Amino acid sequence: MTTEDEVAGVTRLCSSLVSRAVSGQRDETSGDPSSAGGTPALTASGQVQDATPVDEEDLAEEQGLLARLVHLIRGPDVVTQLSLLTVVRDAFSQGGDLVRYTYPAVISSATRLLGPFADMKPDPEDERADWLRKVRQLCRFIQLTTSTLVERSSGSSDASELALQLFLMSAQAASMSPAFRDESALEEAAYEFIVQAFTVYEEHINESRAQYQSLMLVINALHSSRNFSAENYETLAAKCVQHGSRLLKRPDQTRLAYACAQLWWKTLPDSELIPPPAEPGQDEDMVERVHAERVGLEKRAIEQHNNGDKVLAHLQRSLKVADSCLDPVLSVRLFVELLNQSAVHYERRCLAVTPKYINDLIDLIRTSISNIEAFDTSAPEPTRAAATDAGVADVNALYDPEAHMNTYVLGYFHRTLDYIRSRKELAASG
């Protein structure tokens, strides 16, 4: 489908699917058997039979087939493609709260247009205003469509989590492209996308595990951004810290704290450091020089917010929360996870994470294991049995071969030490 008439014609042909789904929903809510569309079935005595309720799985499959129509749209250019997506979105909007099945395909297709729009950025300043207007129009389309998805499916936790992911996907697309750098309007659009994701989190996501996973997604999106100013970046990072400290479970608070440390020390991925192969007829030296210039620009963009003191502060907060856990085995596991994070920051040349800090953390883990051993040998049998009956983790499980999770913790610690030792030997030999 390449024109608005073709898209409108196909959506008109499929309108009965949307209408039938909506009428089926009305039938479930009103109990009127005649509202399901068509003539109600009659029994032999002439009485009206109860209408068959709409099966959720069948409805999801049907609406999924409708959503696939979006991927058949192929406009000749990105501006036309956006117009075609507007037509199909308006058609799907007739489905009421069933847009939770169809709108995600529209939003993801619109988000993919940010890449072609970035490639279209003109060099002359007089042409850039029109280009910027079109990009802002695309961002408004994404925001309005995703907000409608949230409003119409507020009763569905899955739809709310999906909307949050769509907002973050749009924010990543708007905050990573070099073409969007130094464009304040696009920085504000990316900022607004993440703010909307936080709004969805605060108003619609209540289950503790879903809250933890959603915050990790926000941190990942913010970590991959490259175009935020210092003020906007600090505001969003502080919001992540605030919500992370309010999570219900201590382990989740610990993991969010050391994840937030990643926000303040970012490095360019190794995959972007490798120069591309030269095309036939290209000068290899020229290709390498151009690539080196691009790497320099990207490194400055991704490392502009690095702050070793904030990294150390988040790691220390994570350590404090982990130490407050009543379960000693769980505390050891969190300590080992924190040791891994500290080693990563040290390898990335974060000067605030010193060898002394890592060695002190290793000593703390060894001391904690020794304390568990001492308690295990000194506590009488009835005490250990009572602790187990009360639902407290049995300290014997740390050394019980049949306790896979706790054996994993010890193995995790020893593998981490082996890795640190191997990196130290590699640095000494090289």
Short mmCIF file of C-alpha atoms in Angstrom, two decimals:
data_model
loop_
_atom_site.label_atom_id
_atom_site.label_comp_id
_atom_site.label_asym_id
_atom_site.label_seq_id
_atom_site.Cartn_x
_atom_site.Cartn_y
_atom_site.Cartn_z
CA MET A 1 0.00 0.00 0.00
CA THR A 2 1.61 3.21 -1.20
CA THR A 3 -1.20 5.80 -1.31
CA GLU A 4 -3.79 7.12 1.13
CA ASP A 5 -6.64 5.83 -1.06
CA GLU A 6 -5.24 2.29 -0.93
CA VAL A 7 -4.79 2.40 2.83
CA ALA A 8 -8.26 3.86 3.35
CA GLY A 9 -9.81 1.24 1.08
CA VAL A 10 -8.18 -1.68 2.86
CA THR A 11 -9.06 -0.35 6.31
CA ARG A 12 -12.69 0.08 5.18
CA LEU A 13 -12.75 -3.56 4.13
CA CYS A 14 -11.45 -4.53 7.58
CA SER A 15 -13.74 -2.20 9.50
CA SER A 16 -16.18 -5.05 10.16
CA LEU A 17 -13.51 -6.81 12.21
CA VAL A 18 -13.08 -3.76 14.41
CA SER A 19 -16.85 -3.22 14.65
CA ARG A 20 -17.52 -6.83 15.52
CA ALA A 21 -14.88 -6.74 18.21
CA VAL A 22 -16.34 -3.57 19.71
CA SER A 23 -19.87 -4.94 19.62
CA GLY A 24 -18.61 -8.11 21.26
CA GLN A 25 -17.19 -6.01 24.06
CA ARG A 26 -20.53 -4.23 24.49
CA ASP A 27 -22.25 -7.61 24.65
CA GLU A 28 -20.00 -8.73 27.50
CA THR A 29 -20.63 -5.57 29.47
CA SER A 30 -24.34 -5.06 28.82
CA GLY A 31 -25.50 -8.67 28.63
CA ASP A 32 -27.71 -7.82 25.63
CA PRO A 33 -27.55 -10.78 23.24
CA SER A 34 -28.66 -8.68 20.31
CA SER A 35 -25.73 -6.28 20.68
CA ALA A 36 -23.21 -8.77 19.33
CA GLY A 37 -24.23 -7.87 15.81
CA GLY A 38 -26.57 -9.78 13.51
CA THR A 39 -29.75 -11.63 14.47
CA PRO A 40 -29.74 -13.33 17.90
CA ALA A 41 -30.06 -17.11 17.89
CA LEU A 42 -33.42 -18.60 18.92
CA THR A 43 -34.23 -21.86 20.69
CA ALA A 44 -36.95 -24.30 19.54
CA SER A 45 -39.43 -22.56 21.85
CA GLY A 46 -38.68 -19.18 20.35
CA GLN A 47 -36.63 -17.87 23.28
CA VAL A 48 -33.44 -15.89 22.73
CA GLN A 49 -30.26 -17.80 23.47
CA ASP A 50 -27.42 -16.25 25.46
CA ALA A 51 -24.81 -14.86 23.11
CA THR A 52 -21.43 -16.52 23.12
CA PRO A 53 -18.89 -14.31 24.94
CA VAL A 54 -15.89 -13.04 23.04
CA ASP A 55 -12.86 -15.25 23.60
CA GLU A 56 -9.86 -13.12 24.58
CA GLU A 57 -7.32 -15.28 22.72
CA ASP A 58 -9.35 -15.25 19.51
CA LEU A 59 -9.82 -11.51 19.83
CA ALA A 60 -6.09 -10.96 20.32
CA GLU A 61 -5.28 -13.09 17.28
CA GLU A 62 -7.82 -11.24 15.14
CA GLN A 63 -6.55 -7.83 16.18
CA GLY A 64 -2.98 -9.00 15.66
CA LEU A 65 -3.82 -9.77 12.04
CA LEU A 66 -5.24 -6.26 11.72
CA ALA A 67 -2.03 -4.80 13.14
CA ARG A 68 0.00 -6.61 10.47
CA LEU A 69 -1.56 -4.32 7.89
CA VAL A 70 0.73 -1.58 9.19
CA HIS A 71 3.79 -3.46 7.96
CA LEU A 72 2.37 -3.55 4.42
CA ILE A 73 2.46 0.24 4.16
CA ARG A 74 5.30 1.44 1.96
CA GLY A 75 5.21 5.15 1.23
CA PRO A 76 7.52 6.61 -1.44
CA ASP A 77 9.11 8.90 1.17
CA VAL A 78 9.05 9.38 4.92
CA VAL A 79 6.59 12.28 4.84
CA THR A 80 4.10 10.22 2.85
CA GLN A 81 4.72 7.26 5.13
CA LEU A 82 3.74 9.38 8.12
CA SER A 83 0.54 10.43 6.35
CA LEU A 84 -0.30 6.80 5.63
CA LEU A 85 0.30 5.86 9.25
CA THR A 86 -2.07 8.66 10.28
CA VAL A 87 -4.79 7.17 8.07
CA VAL A 88 -4.41 3.68 9.49
CA ARG A 89 -4.24 5.00 13.06
CA ASP A 90 -7.52 6.87 12.60
CA ALA A 91 -9.11 3.69 11.28
CA PHE A 92 -7.86 1.62 14.21
CA SER A 93 -9.09 4.26 16.67
CA GLN A 94 -12.64 3.05 16.01
CA GLY A 95 -11.80 -0.11 17.95
CA GLY A 96 -12.10 1.50 21.37
CA ASP A 97 -9.83 -0.06 23.96
CA LEU A 98 -8.77 -2.71 21.43
CA VAL A 99 -6.14 -0.24 20.26
CA ARG A 100 -3.91 -2.02 22.78
CA TYR A 101 -3.50 -4.67 20.06
CA THR A 102 -3.17 -2.42 17.01
CA TYR A 103 -1.55 0.84 18.10
CA PRO A 104 1.86 -0.65 19.08
CA ALA A 105 2.51 -1.57 15.43
CA VAL A 106 1.66 2.00 14.37
CA ILE A 107 3.90 3.52 17.05
CA SER A 108 6.89 1.29 16.32
CA SER A 109 6.57 2.01 12.57
CA ALA A 110 6.47 5.74 13.29
CA THR A 111 9.50 5.50 15.57
CA ARG A 112 11.49 3.82 12.82
CA LEU A 113 10.95 6.94 10.69
CA LEU A 114 13.19 8.97 13.02
CA GLY A 115 16.24 7.30 11.45
CA PRO A 116 15.38 8.29 7.84
CA PHE A 117 14.45 11.78 9.03
CA ALA A 118 17.90 12.08 10.64
CA ASP A 119 19.52 11.10 7.35
CA MET A 120 17.49 13.82 5.58
CA LYS A 121 18.92 16.65 7.69
CA PRO A 122 19.86 19.43 5.24
CA ASP A 123 23.07 21.40 5.48
CA PRO A 124 21.71 24.85 4.52
CA GLU A 125 20.28 26.65 7.53
CA ASP A 126 17.32 28.05 5.57
CA GLU A 127 16.11 24.51 4.76
CA ARG A 128 16.60 23.17 8.28
CA ALA A 129 13.51 24.89 9.71
CA ASP A 130 11.18 22.92 7.43
CA TRP A 131 13.02 19.68 8.25
CA LEU A 132 12.79 20.39 11.96
CA ARG A 133 9.06 21.09 11.67
CA LYS A 134 8.48 17.69 10.05
CA VAL A 135 10.51 15.87 12.71
CA ARG A 136 8.57 17.59 15.48
CA GLN A 137 5.34 16.62 13.75
CA LEU A 138 6.49 12.99 13.82
CA CYS A 139 7.35 13.23 17.52
CA ARG A 140 3.92 14.68 18.29
CA PHE A 141 2.31 11.83 16.35
CA ILE A 142 4.22 9.28 18.42
CA GLN A 143 3.40 10.98 21.72
CA LEU A 144 -0.32 11.42 21.00
CA THR A 145 -0.74 7.86 19.73
CA THR A 146 1.06 6.35 22.72
CA SER A 147 -0.86 8.55 25.16
CA THR A 148 -4.12 7.39 23.57
CA LEU A 149 -2.96 3.81 23.99
CA VAL A 150 -2.43 4.43 27.72
CA GLU A 151 -5.79 6.18 28.18
CA ARG A 152 -7.86 3.54 26.42
CA SER A 153 -6.22 0.54 28.05
CA SER A 154 -5.73 1.87 31.57
CA GLY A 155 -7.24 -1.28 33.03
CA SER A 156 -4.57 -3.51 31.46
CA SER A 157 -1.21 -3.70 33.21
CA ASP A 158 0.36 -5.37 30.17
CA ALA A 159 -0.71 -2.50 27.92
CA SER A 160 0.67 0.06 30.39
CA GLU A 161 4.03 -1.70 30.49
CA LEU A 162 4.04 -1.87 26.68
CA ALA A 163 3.28 1.85 26.46
CA LEU A 164 6.19 2.58 28.77
CA GLN A 165 8.49 0.54 26.53
CA LEU A 166 7.23 2.38 23.44
CA PHE A 167 7.91 5.76 25.05
CA LEU A 168 11.44 4.65 25.93
CA MET A 169 12.05 3.27 22.43
CA SER A 170 11.04 6.64 20.98
CA ALA A 171 13.28 8.45 23.47
CA GLN A 172 16.26 6.33 22.46
CA ALA A 173 15.65 6.99 18.77
CA ALA A 174 15.41 10.74 19.39
CA SER A 175 18.40 11.02 21.74
CA MET A 176 21.07 8.93 19.99
CA SER A 177 21.33 10.19 16.40
CA PRO A 178 24.19 12.63 15.69
CA ALA A 179 21.85 14.52 13.34
CA PHE A 180 19.61 15.40 16.29
CA ARG A 181 22.50 16.67 18.39
CA ASP A 182 22.39 20.36 19.36
CA GLU A 183 18.72 20.51 18.29
CA SER A 184 16.95 21.73 21.41
CA ALA A 185 13.49 20.86 20.07
CA LEU A 186 14.45 17.22 19.60
CA GLU A 187 16.17 17.06 22.97
CA GLU A 188 12.94 18.31 24.53
CA ALA A 189 10.99 15.66 22.60
CA ALA A 190 13.26 12.89 23.92
CA TYR A 191 13.02 14.37 27.41
CA GLU A 192 9.22 14.42 27.17
CA PHE A 193 9.13 10.80 26.04
CA ILE A 194 10.99 9.72 29.18
CA VAL A 195 8.82 11.96 31.35
CA GLN A 196 5.75 10.26 29.87
CA ALA A 197 7.33 6.88 30.65
CA PHE A 198 7.73 7.98 34.28
CA THR A 199 4.10 9.11 34.30
CA VAL A 200 2.94 5.69 33.11
CA TYR A 201 5.12 4.10 35.78
CA GLU A 202 3.70 6.25 38.57
CA GLU A 203 0.04 5.96 37.59
CA HIS A 204 -0.39 2.48 36.13
CA ILE A 205 2.39 0.13 37.28
CA ASN A 206 1.87 -1.11 40.81
CA GLU A 207 3.29 -4.64 41.01
CA SER A 208 6.74 -4.62 42.62
CA ARG A 209 8.47 -6.83 40.06
CA ALA A 210 7.02 -4.82 37.18
CA GLN A 211 8.18 -1.60 38.84
CA TYR A 212 11.73 -2.93 39.12
CA GLN A 213 11.81 -4.07 35.50
CA SER A 214 10.32 -0.79 34.28
CA LEU A 215 12.92 1.28 36.12
CA MET A 216 15.70 -0.86 34.68
CA LEU A 217 14.31 -0.14 31.20
CA VAL A 218 14.32 3.59 31.94
CA ILE A 219 17.93 3.40 33.14
CA ASN A 220 18.96 1.49 30.02
CA ALA A 221 17.29 4.07 27.78
CA LEU A 222 18.95 6.94 29.63
CA HIS A 223 22.31 5.16 29.58
CA SER A 224 22.19 4.87 25.78
CA SER A 225 21.29 8.54 25.25
CA ARG A 226 23.87 10.96 23.88
CA ASN A 227 22.06 14.22 23.20
CA PHE A 228 20.82 15.39 26.61
CA SER A 229 22.09 18.55 28.24
CA ALA A 230 23.59 18.33 31.71
CA GLU A 231 20.47 19.78 33.36
CA ASN A 232 17.99 17.43 31.69
CA TYR A 233 20.23 14.41 32.20
CA GLU A 234 20.68 15.09 35.90
CA THR A 235 16.93 15.60 36.36
CA LEU A 236 16.06 12.26 34.75
CA ALA A 237 18.85 10.41 36.55
CA ALA A 238 17.70 11.84 39.89
CA LYS A 239 14.18 10.61 39.15
CA CYS A 240 15.53 7.10 38.59
CA VAL A 241 17.31 7.23 41.94
CA GLN A 242 14.19 8.54 43.69
CA HIS A 243 11.93 5.79 42.36
CA GLY A 244 14.59 3.13 42.94
CA SER A 245 14.84 4.02 46.61
CA ARG A 246 11.07 3.54 46.99
CA LEU A 247 10.94 -0.02 45.70
CA LEU A 248 9.46 -2.52 48.10
CA LYS A 249 12.25 -5.12 48.25
CA ARG A 250 15.77 -4.44 49.49
CA PRO A 251 17.44 -6.53 46.75
CA ASP A 252 15.63 -4.49 44.10
CA GLN A 253 16.75 -1.27 45.79
CA THR A 254 20.33 -2.55 45.82
CA ARG A 255 20.33 -3.47 42.14
CA LEU A 256 18.73 -0.17 41.13
CA ALA A 257 21.34 1.73 43.11
CA TYR A 258 24.31 0.12 41.35
CA ALA A 259 22.48 0.35 38.02
CA CYS A 260 22.16 4.10 38.55
CA ALA A 261 25.94 4.21 38.96
CA GLN A 262 26.16 3.17 35.31
CA LEU A 263 24.47 6.43 34.35
CA TRP A 264 27.49 8.41 35.54
CA TRP A 265 30.23 6.50 33.78
CA LYS A 266 29.57 5.60 30.15
CA THR A 267 32.01 4.51 27.47
CA LEU A 268 31.67 3.99 23.75
CA PRO A 269 30.86 0.36 22.83
CA ASP A 270 33.74 -1.60 21.34
CA SER A 271 31.69 -2.27 18.21
CA GLU A 272 31.82 1.44 17.34
CA LEU A 273 35.58 1.62 17.71
CA ILE A 274 36.22 -0.77 14.80
CA PRO A 275 36.55 1.09 11.48
CA PRO A 276 34.34 -0.15 8.64
CA PRO A 277 36.00 -1.87 5.67
CA ALA A 278 36.82 0.40 2.77
CA GLU A 279 34.63 0.12 -0.31
CA PRO A 280 36.26 -0.78 -3.64
CA GLY A 281 38.08 2.29 -4.90
CA GLN A 282 38.12 4.07 -1.52
CA ASP A 283 41.30 5.18 0.19
CA GLU A 284 41.71 3.10 3.37
CA ASP A 285 43.62 5.87 5.14
CA MET A 286 40.83 8.33 4.40
CA VAL A 287 38.22 5.88 5.70
CA GLU A 288 40.19 5.42 8.93
CA ARG A 289 40.61 9.18 9.41
CA VAL A 290 36.90 9.83 8.93
CA HIS A 291 36.10 6.99 11.31
CA ALA A 292 38.54 8.35 13.91
CA GLU A 293 36.88 11.76 13.73
CA ARG A 294 33.44 10.22 14.17
CA VAL A 295 34.64 8.14 17.13
CA GLY A 296 36.05 11.27 18.76
CA LEU A 297 32.72 13.07 18.40
CA GLU A 298 30.75 10.12 19.72
CA LYS A 299 33.09 9.64 22.70
CA ARG A 300 32.69 13.27 23.69
CA ALA A 301 28.91 12.93 23.39
CA ILE A 302 28.61 9.74 25.42
CA GLU A 303 31.19 10.69 28.08
CA GLN A 304 30.02 14.26 28.67
CA HIS A 305 28.15 13.37 31.87
CA ASN A 306 30.79 11.08 33.43
CA ASN A 307 31.28 11.76 37.13
CA GLY A 308 33.36 9.36 39.21
CA ASP A 309 32.22 10.78 42.56
CA LYS A 310 28.58 10.05 41.75
CA VAL A 311 29.50 6.53 40.64
CA LEU A 312 31.17 5.88 43.99
CA ALA A 313 28.24 7.41 45.90
CA HIS A 314 25.74 5.09 44.19
CA LEU A 315 27.96 2.04 44.77
CA GLN A 316 28.28 2.88 48.46
CA ARG A 317 24.53 3.34 48.76
CA SER A 318 24.03 -0.03 47.08
CA LEU A 319 26.45 -1.59 49.58
CA LYS A 320 24.59 -0.04 52.50
CA VAL A 321 21.21 -1.35 51.34
CA ALA A 322 22.62 -4.81 50.64
CA ASP A 323 24.12 -4.96 54.12
CA SER A 324 20.71 -4.21 55.65
CA CYS A 325 19.18 -7.46 54.32
CA LEU A 326 18.36 -9.90 57.13
CA ASP A 327 19.21 -12.94 55.02
CA PRO A 328 23.03 -13.32 55.19
CA VAL A 329 23.17 -15.47 52.06
CA LEU A 330 21.24 -12.86 50.10
CA SER A 331 23.57 -10.14 51.37
CA VAL A 332 26.59 -12.11 50.16
CA ARG A 333 25.02 -12.55 46.76
CA LEU A 334 24.34 -8.81 46.48
CA PHE A 335 27.90 -8.06 47.63
CA VAL A 336 29.24 -10.27 44.83
CA GLU A 337 27.02 -8.54 42.28
CA LEU A 338 28.32 -5.20 43.55
CA LEU A 339 31.89 -6.50 43.26
CA ASN A 340 31.28 -7.28 39.61
CA GLN A 341 29.89 -3.80 39.00
CA SER A 342 32.88 -2.23 40.74
CA ALA A 343 35.27 -4.27 38.62
CA VAL A 344 33.49 -3.08 35.48
CA HIS A 345 33.86 0.56 36.50
CA TYR A 346 37.52 0.02 37.35
CA GLU A 347 38.14 -1.51 33.91
CA ARG A 348 36.44 1.48 32.34
CA ARG A 349 38.99 3.71 34.08
CA CYS A 350 36.67 5.28 36.62
CA LEU A 351 39.31 6.70 38.96
CA ALA A 352 36.90 6.95 41.89
CA VAL A 353 36.70 3.14 42.05
CA THR A 354 40.17 2.32 43.35
CA PRO A 355 41.89 -1.04 43.88
CA LYS A 356 41.59 -0.40 47.62
CA TYR A 357 37.80 -0.11 47.32
CA ILE A 358 37.61 -3.41 45.43
CA ASN A 359 39.94 -5.16 47.91
CA ASP A 360 37.90 -3.89 50.85
CA LEU A 361 34.76 -5.25 49.20
CA ILE A 362 36.42 -8.63 48.70
CA ASP A 363 37.45 -8.68 52.37
CA LEU A 364 33.87 -7.84 53.37
CA ILE A 365 32.54 -10.78 51.35
CA ARG A 366 35.07 -13.16 52.88
CA THR A 367 34.24 -11.91 56.36
CA SER A 368 30.53 -12.38 55.72
CA ILE A 369 31.12 -15.95 54.57
CA SER A 370 33.23 -16.62 57.66
CA ASN A 371 30.49 -15.27 59.90
CA ILE A 372 27.98 -17.58 58.24
CA GLU A 373 30.34 -20.51 58.83
CA ALA A 374 30.77 -19.53 62.48
CA PHE A 375 27.04 -19.30 63.01
CA ASP A 376 26.55 -22.61 61.26
CA THR A 377 28.99 -24.44 63.56
CA SER A 378 27.93 -22.75 66.81
CA ALA A 379 24.13 -22.72 66.49
CA PRO A 380 22.38 -25.75 68.00
CA GLU A 381 20.22 -27.94 65.79
CA PRO A 382 16.86 -26.74 67.20
CA THR A 383 17.81 -23.12 66.41
CA ARG A 384 18.56 -23.92 62.80
CA ALA A 385 15.39 -25.93 62.44
CA ALA A 386 13.29 -23.14 63.92
CA ALA A 387 14.84 -20.62 61.57
CA THR A 388 14.04 -22.81 58.60
CA ASP A 389 10.46 -23.33 59.76
CA ALA A 390 10.03 -19.59 60.13
CA GLY A 391 10.85 -19.06 56.47
CA VAL A 392 14.35 -17.68 57.10
CA ALA A 393 17.06 -18.85 54.72
CA ASP A 394 18.98 -21.80 56.18
CA VAL A 395 22.65 -20.83 56.42
CA ASN A 396 23.60 -24.48 55.82
CA ALA A 397 22.24 -24.08 52.31
CA LEU A 398 25.24 -21.94 51.38
CA TYR A 399 27.42 -25.03 51.54
CA ASP A 400 24.82 -27.67 50.76
CA PRO A 401 25.49 -29.16 47.30
CA GLU A 402 21.77 -29.66 46.85
CA ALA A 403 21.03 -25.96 47.36
CA HIS A 404 21.69 -24.79 43.81
CA MET A 405 21.10 -21.08 44.35
CA ASN A 406 23.45 -20.76 47.31
CA THR A 407 26.11 -22.94 45.75
CA TYR A 408 25.80 -20.60 42.80
CA VAL A 409 26.60 -17.64 45.07
CA LEU A 410 29.88 -19.18 46.22
CA GLY A 411 30.77 -20.19 42.67
CA TYR A 412 29.87 -16.71 41.49
CA PHE A 413 32.25 -15.19 44.02
CA HIS A 414 35.14 -17.50 43.10
CA ARG A 415 34.62 -16.93 39.37
CA THR A 416 34.66 -13.19 39.97
CA LEU A 417 37.96 -13.49 41.85
CA ASP A 418 39.38 -15.60 39.02
CA TYR A 419 38.37 -12.96 36.52
CA ILE A 420 39.91 -10.12 38.54
CA ARG A 421 43.08 -12.16 38.94
CA SER A 422 43.28 -12.89 35.20
CA ARG A 423 42.82 -9.23 34.31
CA LYS A 424 45.52 -8.27 36.79
CA GLU A 425 47.93 -10.79 35.26
CA LEU A 426 47.07 -9.59 31.77
CA ALA A 427 47.80 -5.99 32.73
CA ALA A 428 51.09 -7.01 34.34
CA SER A 429 52.20 -8.97 31.27
CA GLY A 430 51.14 -6.40 28.72
#
